[in-house]
mmCIF file of C-alpha atoms and ligand atoms in Angstrom:
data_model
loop_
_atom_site.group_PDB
_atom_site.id
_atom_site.type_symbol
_atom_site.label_atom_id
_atom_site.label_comp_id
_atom_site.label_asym_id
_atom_site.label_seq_id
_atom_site.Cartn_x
_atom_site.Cartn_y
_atom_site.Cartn_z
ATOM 1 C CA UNK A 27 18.567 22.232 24.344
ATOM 2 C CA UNK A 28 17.642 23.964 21.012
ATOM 3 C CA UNK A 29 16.342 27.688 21.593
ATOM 4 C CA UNK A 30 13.604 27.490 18.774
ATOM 5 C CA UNK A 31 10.204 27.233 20.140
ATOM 6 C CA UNK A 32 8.764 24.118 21.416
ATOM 7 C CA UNK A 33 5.961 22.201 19.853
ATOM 8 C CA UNK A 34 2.988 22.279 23.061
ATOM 9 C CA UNK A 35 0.225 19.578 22.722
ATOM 10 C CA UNK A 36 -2.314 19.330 25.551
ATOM 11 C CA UNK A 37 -3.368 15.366 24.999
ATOM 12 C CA UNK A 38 -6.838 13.150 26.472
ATOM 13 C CA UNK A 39 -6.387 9.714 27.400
ATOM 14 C CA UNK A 40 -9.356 8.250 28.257
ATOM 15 C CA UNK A 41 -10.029 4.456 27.261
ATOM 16 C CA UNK A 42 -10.726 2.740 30.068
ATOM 17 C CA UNK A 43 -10.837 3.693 33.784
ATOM 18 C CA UNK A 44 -8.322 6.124 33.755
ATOM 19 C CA UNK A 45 -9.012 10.099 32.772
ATOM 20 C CA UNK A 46 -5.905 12.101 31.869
ATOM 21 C CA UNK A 47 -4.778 15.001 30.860
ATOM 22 C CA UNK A 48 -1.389 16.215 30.050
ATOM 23 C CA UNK A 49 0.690 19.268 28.605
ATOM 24 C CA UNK A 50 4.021 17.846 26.742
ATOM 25 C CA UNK A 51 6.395 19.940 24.810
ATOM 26 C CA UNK A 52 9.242 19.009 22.342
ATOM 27 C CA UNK A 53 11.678 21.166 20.803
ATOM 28 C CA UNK A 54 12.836 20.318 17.124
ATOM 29 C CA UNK A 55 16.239 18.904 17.577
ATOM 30 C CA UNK A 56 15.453 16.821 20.651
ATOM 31 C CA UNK A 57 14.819 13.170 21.082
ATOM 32 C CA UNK A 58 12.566 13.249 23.739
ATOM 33 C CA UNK A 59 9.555 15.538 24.968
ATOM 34 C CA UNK A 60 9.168 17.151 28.991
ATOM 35 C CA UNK A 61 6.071 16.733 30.679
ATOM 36 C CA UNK A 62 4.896 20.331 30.929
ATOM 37 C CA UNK A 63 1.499 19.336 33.496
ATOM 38 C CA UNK A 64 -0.024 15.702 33.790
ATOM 39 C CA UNK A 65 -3.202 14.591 35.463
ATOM 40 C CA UNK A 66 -4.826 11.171 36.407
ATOM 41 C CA UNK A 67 -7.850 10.656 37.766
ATOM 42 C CA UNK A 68 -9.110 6.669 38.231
ATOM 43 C CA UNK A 69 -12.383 5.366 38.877
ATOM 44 C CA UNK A 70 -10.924 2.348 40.216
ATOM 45 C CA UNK A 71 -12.331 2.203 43.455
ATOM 46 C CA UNK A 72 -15.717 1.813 41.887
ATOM 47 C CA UNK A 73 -14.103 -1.167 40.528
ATOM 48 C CA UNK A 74 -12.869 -2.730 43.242
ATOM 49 C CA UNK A 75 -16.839 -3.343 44.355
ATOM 50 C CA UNK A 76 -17.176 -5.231 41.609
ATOM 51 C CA UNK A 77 -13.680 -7.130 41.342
ATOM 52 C CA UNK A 78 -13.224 -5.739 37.625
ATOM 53 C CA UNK A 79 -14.438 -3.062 35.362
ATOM 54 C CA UNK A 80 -18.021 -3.096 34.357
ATOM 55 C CA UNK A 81 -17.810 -0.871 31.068
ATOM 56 C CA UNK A 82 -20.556 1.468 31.850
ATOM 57 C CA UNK A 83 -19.607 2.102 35.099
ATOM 58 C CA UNK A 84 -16.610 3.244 33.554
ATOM 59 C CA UNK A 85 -17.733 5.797 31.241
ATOM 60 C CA UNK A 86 -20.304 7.469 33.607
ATOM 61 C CA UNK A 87 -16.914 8.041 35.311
ATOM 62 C CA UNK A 88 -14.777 9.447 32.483
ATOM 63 C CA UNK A 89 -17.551 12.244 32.285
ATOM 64 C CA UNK A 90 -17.651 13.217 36.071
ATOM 65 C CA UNK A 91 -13.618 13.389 35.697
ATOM 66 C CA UNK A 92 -12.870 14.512 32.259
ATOM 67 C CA UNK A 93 -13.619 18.544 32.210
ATOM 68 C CA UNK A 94 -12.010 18.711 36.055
ATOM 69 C CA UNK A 95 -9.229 16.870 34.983
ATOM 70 C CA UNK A 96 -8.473 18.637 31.905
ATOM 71 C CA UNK A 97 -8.920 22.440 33.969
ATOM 72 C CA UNK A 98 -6.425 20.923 36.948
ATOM 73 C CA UNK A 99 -4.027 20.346 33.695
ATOM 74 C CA UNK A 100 -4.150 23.908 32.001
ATOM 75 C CA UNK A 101 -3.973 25.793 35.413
ATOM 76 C CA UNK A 102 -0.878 23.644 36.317
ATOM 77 C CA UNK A 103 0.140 24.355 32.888
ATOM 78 C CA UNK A 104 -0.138 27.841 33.155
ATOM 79 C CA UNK A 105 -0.026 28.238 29.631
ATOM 80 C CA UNK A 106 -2.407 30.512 27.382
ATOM 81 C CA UNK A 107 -4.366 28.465 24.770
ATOM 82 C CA UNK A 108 -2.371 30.676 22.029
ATOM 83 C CA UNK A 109 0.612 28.472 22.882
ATOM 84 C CA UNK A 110 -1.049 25.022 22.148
ATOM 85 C CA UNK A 111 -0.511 23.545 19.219
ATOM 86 C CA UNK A 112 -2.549 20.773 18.965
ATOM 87 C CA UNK A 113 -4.662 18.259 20.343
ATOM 88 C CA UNK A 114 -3.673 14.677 20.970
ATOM 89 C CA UNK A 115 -6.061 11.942 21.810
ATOM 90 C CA UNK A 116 -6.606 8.253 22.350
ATOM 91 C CA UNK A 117 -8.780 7.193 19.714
ATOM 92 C CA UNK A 118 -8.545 3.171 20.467
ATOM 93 C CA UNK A 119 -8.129 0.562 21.362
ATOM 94 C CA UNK A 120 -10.168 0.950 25.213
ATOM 95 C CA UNK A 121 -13.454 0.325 25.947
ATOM 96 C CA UNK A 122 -15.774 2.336 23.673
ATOM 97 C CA UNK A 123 -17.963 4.495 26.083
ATOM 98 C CA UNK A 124 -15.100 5.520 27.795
ATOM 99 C CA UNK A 125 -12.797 6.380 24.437
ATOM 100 C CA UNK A 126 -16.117 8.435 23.185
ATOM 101 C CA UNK A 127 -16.187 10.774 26.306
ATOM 102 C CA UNK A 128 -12.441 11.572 26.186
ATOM 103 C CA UNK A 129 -12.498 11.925 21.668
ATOM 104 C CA UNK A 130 -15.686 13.924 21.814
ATOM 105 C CA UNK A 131 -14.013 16.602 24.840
ATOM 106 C CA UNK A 132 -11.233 16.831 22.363
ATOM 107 C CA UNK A 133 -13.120 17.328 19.207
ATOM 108 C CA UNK A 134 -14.920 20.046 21.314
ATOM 109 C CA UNK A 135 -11.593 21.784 22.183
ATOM 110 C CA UNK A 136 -9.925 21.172 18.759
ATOM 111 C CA UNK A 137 -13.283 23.034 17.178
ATOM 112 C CA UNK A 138 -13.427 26.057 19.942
ATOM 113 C CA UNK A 139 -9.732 26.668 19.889
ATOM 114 C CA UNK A 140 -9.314 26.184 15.930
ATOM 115 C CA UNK A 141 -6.429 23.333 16.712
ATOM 116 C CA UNK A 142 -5.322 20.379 14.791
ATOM 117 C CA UNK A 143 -6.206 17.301 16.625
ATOM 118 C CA UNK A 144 -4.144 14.209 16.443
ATOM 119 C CA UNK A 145 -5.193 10.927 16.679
ATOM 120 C CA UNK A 146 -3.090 8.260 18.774
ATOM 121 C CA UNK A 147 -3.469 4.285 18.922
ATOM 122 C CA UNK A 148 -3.317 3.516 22.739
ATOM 123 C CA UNK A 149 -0.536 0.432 22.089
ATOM 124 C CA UNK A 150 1.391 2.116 20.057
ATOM 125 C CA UNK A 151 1.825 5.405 22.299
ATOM 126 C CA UNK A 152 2.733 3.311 26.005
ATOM 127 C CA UNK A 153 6.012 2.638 24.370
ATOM 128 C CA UNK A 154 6.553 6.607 24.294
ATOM 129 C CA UNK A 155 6.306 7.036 27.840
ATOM 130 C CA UNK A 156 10.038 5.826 27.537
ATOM 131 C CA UNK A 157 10.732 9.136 25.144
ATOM 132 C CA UNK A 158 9.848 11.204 28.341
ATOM 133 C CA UNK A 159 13.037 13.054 29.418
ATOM 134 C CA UNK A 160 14.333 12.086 33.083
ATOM 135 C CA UNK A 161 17.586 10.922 34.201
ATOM 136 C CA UNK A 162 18.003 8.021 32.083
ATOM 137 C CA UNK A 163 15.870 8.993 29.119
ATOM 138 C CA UNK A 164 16.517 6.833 26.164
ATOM 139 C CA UNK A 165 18.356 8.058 23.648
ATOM 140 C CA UNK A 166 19.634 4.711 21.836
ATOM 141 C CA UNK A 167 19.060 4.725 18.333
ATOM 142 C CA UNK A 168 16.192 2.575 16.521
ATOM 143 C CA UNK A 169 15.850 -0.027 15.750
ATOM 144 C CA UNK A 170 14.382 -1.184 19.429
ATOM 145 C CA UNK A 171 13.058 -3.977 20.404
ATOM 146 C CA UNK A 172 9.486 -3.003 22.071
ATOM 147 C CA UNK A 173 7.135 -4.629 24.470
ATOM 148 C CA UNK A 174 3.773 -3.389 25.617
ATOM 149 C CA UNK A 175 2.080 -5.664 28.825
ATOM 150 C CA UNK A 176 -0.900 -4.627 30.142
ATOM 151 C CA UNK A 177 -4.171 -5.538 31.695
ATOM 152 C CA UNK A 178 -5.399 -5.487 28.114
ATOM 153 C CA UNK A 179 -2.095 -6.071 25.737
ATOM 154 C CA UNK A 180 0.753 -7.867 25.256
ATOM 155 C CA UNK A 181 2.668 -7.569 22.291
ATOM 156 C CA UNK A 182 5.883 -6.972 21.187
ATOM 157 C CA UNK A 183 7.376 -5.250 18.260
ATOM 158 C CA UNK A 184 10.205 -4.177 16.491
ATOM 159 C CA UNK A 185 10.483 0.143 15.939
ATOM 160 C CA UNK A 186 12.622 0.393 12.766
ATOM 161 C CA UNK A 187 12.254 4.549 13.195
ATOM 162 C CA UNK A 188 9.221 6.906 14.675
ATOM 163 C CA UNK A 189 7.342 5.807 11.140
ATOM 164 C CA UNK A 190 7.938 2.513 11.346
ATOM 165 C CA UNK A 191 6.296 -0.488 13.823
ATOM 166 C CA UNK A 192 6.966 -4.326 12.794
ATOM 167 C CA UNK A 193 4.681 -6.152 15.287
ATOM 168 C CA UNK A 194 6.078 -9.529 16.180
ATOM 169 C CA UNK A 195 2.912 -10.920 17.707
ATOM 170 C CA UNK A 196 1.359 -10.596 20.709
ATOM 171 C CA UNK A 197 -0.411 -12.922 23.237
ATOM 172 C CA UNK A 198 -3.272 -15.180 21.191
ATOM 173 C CA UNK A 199 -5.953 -14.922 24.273
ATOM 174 C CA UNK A 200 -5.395 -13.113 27.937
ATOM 175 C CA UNK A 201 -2.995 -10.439 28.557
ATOM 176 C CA UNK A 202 -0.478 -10.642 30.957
ATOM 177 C CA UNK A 203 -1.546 -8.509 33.087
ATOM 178 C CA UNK A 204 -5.316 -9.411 32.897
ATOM 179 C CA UNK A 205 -3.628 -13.259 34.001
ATOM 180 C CA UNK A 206 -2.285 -11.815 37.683
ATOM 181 C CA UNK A 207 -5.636 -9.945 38.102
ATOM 182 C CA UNK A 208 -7.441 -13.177 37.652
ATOM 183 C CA UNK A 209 -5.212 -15.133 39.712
ATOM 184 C CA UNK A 210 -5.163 -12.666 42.103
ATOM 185 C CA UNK A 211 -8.932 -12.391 42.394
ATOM 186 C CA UNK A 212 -9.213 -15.976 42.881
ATOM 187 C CA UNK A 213 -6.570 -15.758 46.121
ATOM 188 C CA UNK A 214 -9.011 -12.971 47.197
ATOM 189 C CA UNK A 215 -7.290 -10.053 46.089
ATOM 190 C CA UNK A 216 -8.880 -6.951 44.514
ATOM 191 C CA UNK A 217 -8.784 -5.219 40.849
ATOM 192 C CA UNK A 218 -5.893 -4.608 39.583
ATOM 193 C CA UNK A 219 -4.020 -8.003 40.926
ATOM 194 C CA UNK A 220 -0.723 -7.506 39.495
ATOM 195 C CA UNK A 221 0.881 -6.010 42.494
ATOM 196 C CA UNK A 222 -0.770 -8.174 44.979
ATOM 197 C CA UNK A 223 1.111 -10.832 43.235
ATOM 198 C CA UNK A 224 4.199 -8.903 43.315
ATOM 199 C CA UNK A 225 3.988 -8.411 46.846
ATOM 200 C CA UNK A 226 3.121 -11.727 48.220
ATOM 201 C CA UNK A 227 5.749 -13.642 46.421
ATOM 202 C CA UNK A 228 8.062 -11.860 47.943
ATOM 203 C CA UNK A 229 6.717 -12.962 51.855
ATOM 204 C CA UNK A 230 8.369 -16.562 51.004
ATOM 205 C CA UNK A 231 11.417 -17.704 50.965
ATOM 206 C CA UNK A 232 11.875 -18.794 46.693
ATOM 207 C CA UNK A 233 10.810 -22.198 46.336
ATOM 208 C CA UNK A 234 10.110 -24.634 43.708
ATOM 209 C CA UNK A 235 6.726 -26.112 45.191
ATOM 210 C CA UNK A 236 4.890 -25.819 42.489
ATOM 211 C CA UNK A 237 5.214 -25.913 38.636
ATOM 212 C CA UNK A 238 3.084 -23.797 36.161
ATOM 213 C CA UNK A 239 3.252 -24.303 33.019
ATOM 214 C CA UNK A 240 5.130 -21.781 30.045
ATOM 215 C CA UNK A 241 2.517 -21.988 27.377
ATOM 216 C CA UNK A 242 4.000 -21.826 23.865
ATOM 217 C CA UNK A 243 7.506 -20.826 25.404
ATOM 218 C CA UNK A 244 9.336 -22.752 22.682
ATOM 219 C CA UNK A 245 7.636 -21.943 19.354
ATOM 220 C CA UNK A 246 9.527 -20.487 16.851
ATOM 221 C CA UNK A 247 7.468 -17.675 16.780
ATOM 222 C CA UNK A 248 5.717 -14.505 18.757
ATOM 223 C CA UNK A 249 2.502 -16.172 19.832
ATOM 224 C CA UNK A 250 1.919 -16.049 23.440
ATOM 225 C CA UNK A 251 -0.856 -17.171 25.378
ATOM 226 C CA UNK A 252 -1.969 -16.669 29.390
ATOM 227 C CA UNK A 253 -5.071 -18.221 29.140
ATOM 228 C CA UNK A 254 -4.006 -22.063 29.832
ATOM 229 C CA UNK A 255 -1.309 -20.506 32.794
ATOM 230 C CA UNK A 256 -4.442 -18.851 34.629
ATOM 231 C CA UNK A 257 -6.294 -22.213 34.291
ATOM 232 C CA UNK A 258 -3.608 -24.163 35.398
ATOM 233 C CA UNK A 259 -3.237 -21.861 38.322
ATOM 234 C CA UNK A 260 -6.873 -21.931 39.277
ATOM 235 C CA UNK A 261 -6.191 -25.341 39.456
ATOM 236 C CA UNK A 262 -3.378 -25.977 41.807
ATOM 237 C CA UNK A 263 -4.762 -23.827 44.206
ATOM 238 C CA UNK A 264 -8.255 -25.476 44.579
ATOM 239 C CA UNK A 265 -5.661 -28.853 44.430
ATOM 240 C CA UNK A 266 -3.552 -27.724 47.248
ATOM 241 C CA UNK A 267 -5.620 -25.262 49.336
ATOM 242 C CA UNK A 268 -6.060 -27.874 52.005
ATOM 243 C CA UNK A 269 -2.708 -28.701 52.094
ATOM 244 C CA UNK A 270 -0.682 -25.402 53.364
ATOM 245 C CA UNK A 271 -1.385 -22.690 55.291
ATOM 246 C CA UNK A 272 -3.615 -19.704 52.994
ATOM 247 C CA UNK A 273 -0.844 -17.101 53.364
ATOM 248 C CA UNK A 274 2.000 -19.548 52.235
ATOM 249 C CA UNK A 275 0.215 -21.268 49.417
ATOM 250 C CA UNK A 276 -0.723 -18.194 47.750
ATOM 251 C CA UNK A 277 3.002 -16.769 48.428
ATOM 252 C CA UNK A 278 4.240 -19.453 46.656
ATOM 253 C CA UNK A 279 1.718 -19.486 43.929
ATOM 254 C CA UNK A 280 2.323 -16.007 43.330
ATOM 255 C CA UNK A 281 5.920 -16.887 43.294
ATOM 256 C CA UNK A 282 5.415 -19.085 40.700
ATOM 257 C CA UNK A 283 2.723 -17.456 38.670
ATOM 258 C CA UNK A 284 5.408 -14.301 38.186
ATOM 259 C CA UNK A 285 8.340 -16.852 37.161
ATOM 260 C CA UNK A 286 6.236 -18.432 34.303
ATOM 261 C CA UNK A 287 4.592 -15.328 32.919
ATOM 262 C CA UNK A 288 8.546 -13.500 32.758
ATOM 263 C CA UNK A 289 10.330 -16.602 31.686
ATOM 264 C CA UNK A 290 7.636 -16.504 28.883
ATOM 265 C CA UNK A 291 9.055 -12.852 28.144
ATOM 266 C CA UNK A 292 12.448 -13.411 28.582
ATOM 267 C CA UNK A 293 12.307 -16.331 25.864
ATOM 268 C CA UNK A 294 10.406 -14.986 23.120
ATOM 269 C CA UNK A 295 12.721 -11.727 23.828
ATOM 270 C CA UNK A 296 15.691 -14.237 22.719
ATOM 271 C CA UNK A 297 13.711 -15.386 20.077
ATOM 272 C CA UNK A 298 13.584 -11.565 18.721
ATOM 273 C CA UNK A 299 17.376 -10.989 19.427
ATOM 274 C CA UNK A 300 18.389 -14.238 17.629
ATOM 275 C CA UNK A 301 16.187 -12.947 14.373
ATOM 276 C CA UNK A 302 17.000 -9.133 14.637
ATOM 277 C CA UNK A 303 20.570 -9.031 16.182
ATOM 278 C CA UNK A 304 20.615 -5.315 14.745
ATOM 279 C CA UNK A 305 18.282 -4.448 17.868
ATOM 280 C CA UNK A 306 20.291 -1.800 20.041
ATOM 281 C CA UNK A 307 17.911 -1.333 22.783
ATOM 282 C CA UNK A 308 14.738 -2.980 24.570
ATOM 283 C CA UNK A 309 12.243 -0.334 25.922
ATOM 284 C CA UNK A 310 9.291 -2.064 27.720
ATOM 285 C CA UNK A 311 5.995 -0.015 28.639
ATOM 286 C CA UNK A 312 2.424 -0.827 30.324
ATOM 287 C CA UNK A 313 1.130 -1.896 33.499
ATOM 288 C CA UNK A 314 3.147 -4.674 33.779
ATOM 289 C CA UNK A 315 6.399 -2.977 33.131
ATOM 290 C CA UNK A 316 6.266 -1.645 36.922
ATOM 291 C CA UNK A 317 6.496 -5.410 37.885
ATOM 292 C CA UNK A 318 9.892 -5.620 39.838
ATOM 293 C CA UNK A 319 10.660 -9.242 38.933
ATOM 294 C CA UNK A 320 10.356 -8.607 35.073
ATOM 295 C CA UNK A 321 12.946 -5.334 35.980
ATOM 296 C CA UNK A 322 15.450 -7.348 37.304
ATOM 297 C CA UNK A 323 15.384 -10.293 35.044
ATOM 298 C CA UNK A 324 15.356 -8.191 31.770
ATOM 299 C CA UNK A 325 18.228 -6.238 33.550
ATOM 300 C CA UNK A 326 20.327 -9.730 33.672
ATOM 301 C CA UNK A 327 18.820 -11.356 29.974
ATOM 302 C CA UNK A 328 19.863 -7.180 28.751
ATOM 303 C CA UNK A 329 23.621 -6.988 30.450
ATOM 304 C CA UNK A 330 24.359 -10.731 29.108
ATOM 305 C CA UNK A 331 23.598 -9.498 25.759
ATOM 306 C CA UNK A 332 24.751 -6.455 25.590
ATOM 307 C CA UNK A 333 21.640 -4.391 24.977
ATOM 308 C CA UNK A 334 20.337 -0.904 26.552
ATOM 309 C CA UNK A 335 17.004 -1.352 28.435
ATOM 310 C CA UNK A 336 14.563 1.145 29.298
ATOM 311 C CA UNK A 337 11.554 1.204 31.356
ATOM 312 C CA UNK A 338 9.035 4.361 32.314
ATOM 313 C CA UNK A 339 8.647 5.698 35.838
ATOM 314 C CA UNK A 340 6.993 3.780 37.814
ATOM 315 C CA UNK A 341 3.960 6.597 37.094
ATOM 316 C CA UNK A 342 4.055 6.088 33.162
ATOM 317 C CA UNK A 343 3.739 2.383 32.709
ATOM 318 C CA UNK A 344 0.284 2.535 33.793
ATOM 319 C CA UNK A 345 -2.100 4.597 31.375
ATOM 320 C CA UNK A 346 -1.322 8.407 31.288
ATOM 321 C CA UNK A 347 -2.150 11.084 29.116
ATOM 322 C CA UNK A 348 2.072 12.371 28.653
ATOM 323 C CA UNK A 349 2.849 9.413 26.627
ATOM 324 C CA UNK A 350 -0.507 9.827 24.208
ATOM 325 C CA UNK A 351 0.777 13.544 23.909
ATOM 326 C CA UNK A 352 4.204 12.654 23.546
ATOM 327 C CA UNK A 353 3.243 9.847 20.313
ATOM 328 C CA UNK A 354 1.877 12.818 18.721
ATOM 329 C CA UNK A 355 5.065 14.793 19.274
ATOM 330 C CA UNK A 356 6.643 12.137 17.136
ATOM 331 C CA UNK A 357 3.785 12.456 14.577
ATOM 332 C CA UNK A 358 2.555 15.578 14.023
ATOM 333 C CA UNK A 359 1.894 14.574 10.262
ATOM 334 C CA UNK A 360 -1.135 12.698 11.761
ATOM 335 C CA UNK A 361 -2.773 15.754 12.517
ATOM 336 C CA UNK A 362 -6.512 16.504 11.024
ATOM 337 C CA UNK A 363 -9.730 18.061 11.560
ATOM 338 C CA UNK A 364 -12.055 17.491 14.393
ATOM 339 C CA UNK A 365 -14.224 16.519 11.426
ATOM 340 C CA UNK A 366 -12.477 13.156 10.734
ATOM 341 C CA UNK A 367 -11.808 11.820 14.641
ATOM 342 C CA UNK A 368 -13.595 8.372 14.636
ATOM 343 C CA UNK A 369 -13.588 5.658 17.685
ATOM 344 C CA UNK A 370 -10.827 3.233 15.936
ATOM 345 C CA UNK A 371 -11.137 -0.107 18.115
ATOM 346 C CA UNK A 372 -7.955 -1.912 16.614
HETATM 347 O O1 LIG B 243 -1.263 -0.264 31.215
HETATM 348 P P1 LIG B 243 -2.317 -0.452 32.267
HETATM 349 O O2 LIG B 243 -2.492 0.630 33.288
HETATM 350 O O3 LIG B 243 -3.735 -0.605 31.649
HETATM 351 C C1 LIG B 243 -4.040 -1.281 30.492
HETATM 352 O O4 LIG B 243 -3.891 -0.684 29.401
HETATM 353 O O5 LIG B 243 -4.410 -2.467 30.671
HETATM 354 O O6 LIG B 243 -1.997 -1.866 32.970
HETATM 355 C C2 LIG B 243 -2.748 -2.371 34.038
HETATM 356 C C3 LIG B 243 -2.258 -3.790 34.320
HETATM 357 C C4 LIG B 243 -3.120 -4.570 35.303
HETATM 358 O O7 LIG B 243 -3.387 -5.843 34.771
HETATM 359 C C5 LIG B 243 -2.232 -4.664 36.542
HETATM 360 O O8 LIG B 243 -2.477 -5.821 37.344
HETATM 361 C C6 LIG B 243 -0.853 -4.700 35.936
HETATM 362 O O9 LIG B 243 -0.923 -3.770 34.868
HETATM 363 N N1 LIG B 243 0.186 -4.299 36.891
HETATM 364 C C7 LIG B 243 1.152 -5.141 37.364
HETATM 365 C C8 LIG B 243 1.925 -4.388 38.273
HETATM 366 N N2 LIG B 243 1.405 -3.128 38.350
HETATM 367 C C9 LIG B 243 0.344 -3.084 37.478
HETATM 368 N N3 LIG B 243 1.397 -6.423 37.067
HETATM 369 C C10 LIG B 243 2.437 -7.008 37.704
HETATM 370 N N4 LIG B 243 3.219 -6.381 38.608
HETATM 371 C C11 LIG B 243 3.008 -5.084 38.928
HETATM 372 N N5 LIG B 243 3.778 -4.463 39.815
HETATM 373 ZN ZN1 LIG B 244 -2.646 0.894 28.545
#
């Protein structure tokens, strides 16, 4: 580790039902940046009443959390203010009451404590939660192949350096993730439905009862879509829900439903591979990401083709303030007045 001083930034995520704060540090010469405090507060159980976010509910939310959330951080921290550099916050995409509590807390602290504040684009800072230092912490050189898939994104992209994101293309209607919450919700399950699907495909033995389709899994290009899978799942199950036993047909749904939406990942991360064979590494990020199934078949698709693959902690796929504060790390030439921090919504 180099001995000059660190860069500190103290970042605010806050664009859609989680509030965070965090305290990340690099030094100059490193690679990656150390999570000096983090904190995540969620208002997701008030979602769970309502089987998805209601926006407003949301917000009112982000301001009951946001100034306890951002204290827990600095006394964690236990850092004076002197030794903060800047100010790092999500500025969009999210859900716009929500991003305005978090930007306007930062302008706040940016104008009290005379700091710089840095912007940060939401997508484009989940792949830095892999640039967190931990046992494995990436350090393969660029250019990486990168996929963010989320409740609200999924896109994937080529990073040619810290400066430089080629997006592919990215899913032309649902997200991934927003595709198992709906299919989850309609087997009963509650907000956020992604690991309930996880879960119960695993309580079957793996069967091939049921086919779902693999929308646009052999165009030539990085279009996805999730839209037509959900439907098609929606349908099966109000086919079939007379036929089997609840527990079994929704195991094997589930099963199913998590093979189409990762064989639709693992092809169109061929398709990337065949037209950038220069790619050293793929580094995957969001919600998601935690998904055990897409782990282990990346891990396979990865050690066939001899690439390094990287995921976050379990903790860091999800949305977290570290990997807004660490983006900035990597682009402190973004940094500005409080007087020019807008809502940006793409
Ligand atoms: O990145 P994230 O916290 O929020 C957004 O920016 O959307 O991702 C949340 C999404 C939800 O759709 C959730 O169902 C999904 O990530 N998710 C999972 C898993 N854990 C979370 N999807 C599949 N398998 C999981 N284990
Ligand atoms: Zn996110």
């Amino acid at each position: 580790m180099s001995t000059s001083k660190p860069t500190i930034i103290l970042a605010i995520e806050s664009s859609c039902d989680e509030t965070a704060c965090a305290v990340v540090q690099k030094y100059p010469d490193n690679n990656f940046a150390s999570i000096i405090a983090s904190t995540t507060a969620t208002s997701l159980a008030k979602h769970k009443v309502t089987k998805g976010i209601v926006p407003e509910v949301a917000a009112r939310e982000q301001l009951q959390y946001i100034l306890p959330v951002i204290e827990n951080t600095l006394a964690q921290a236990s850092l004076k203010v002197l030794d903060i550099d800047f100010i790092a916050v999500t500025v969009g995409p999210g859900l716009v009451g929500s991003l305005l509590v978090g930007i306007e807390t930062a302008r706040a602290l940016s104008f009290a404590w005379n700091k710089p504040i840095i912007p940060v684009n939401h997508i484009q800072a989940h792949p830095y939660a892999n640039f967190i230092i931990r046992e494995n912490t990436h350090t393969s050189t660029f250019p990486l192949l990168s996929w963010v898939i989320s409740g609200g994104h999924t896109e994937v992209s080529i990073l040619h350096s810290h400066s430089e994101t080629q997006k592919l293309g990215s899913t032309i209607d649902d997200a991934a993730g927003e595709c198992f919450d709906k299919c989850a919700r309609v087997l009963g399950f509650d907000y956020p439905g992604g690991p309930f699907i996880e879960k119960i495909a695993n309580e079957t033995a793996v069967s091939t009862s049921f086919t779902l389709p693999r929308p646009l899994l052999h165009d030539k290009n990085f279009n996805m879509s999730f839209s037509g899978l959900k439907t098609a799942f929606f349908r099966t199950f109000e086919k079939h829900k007379l036929d089997y036993e609840a527990e079994e047909l929704n195991s094997l749904l589930a099963q199913e439903l998590q093979e189409a939406v990762t064989d639709i990942i693992i092809k169109k991360t061929e398709f990337a591979l065949q037209q950038f064979p220069e790619v050293q590494s793929i580094i995957v990020s969001g919600g998601v990401a935690a998904n055990k199934k897409l782990r282990e078949k990346l891990k396979t698709f990865s050690e066939t083709h001899h690439k390094g693959l990287y995921f976050p902690p379990l903790s860091l796929c999800t949305d977290n303030a570290a990997m807004i504060g660490t983006y900035a790390l990597f682009h402190t030439d973004l940094q500005t007045s409080w007087k020019n921090i807008a809502v940006q919504l793409n």
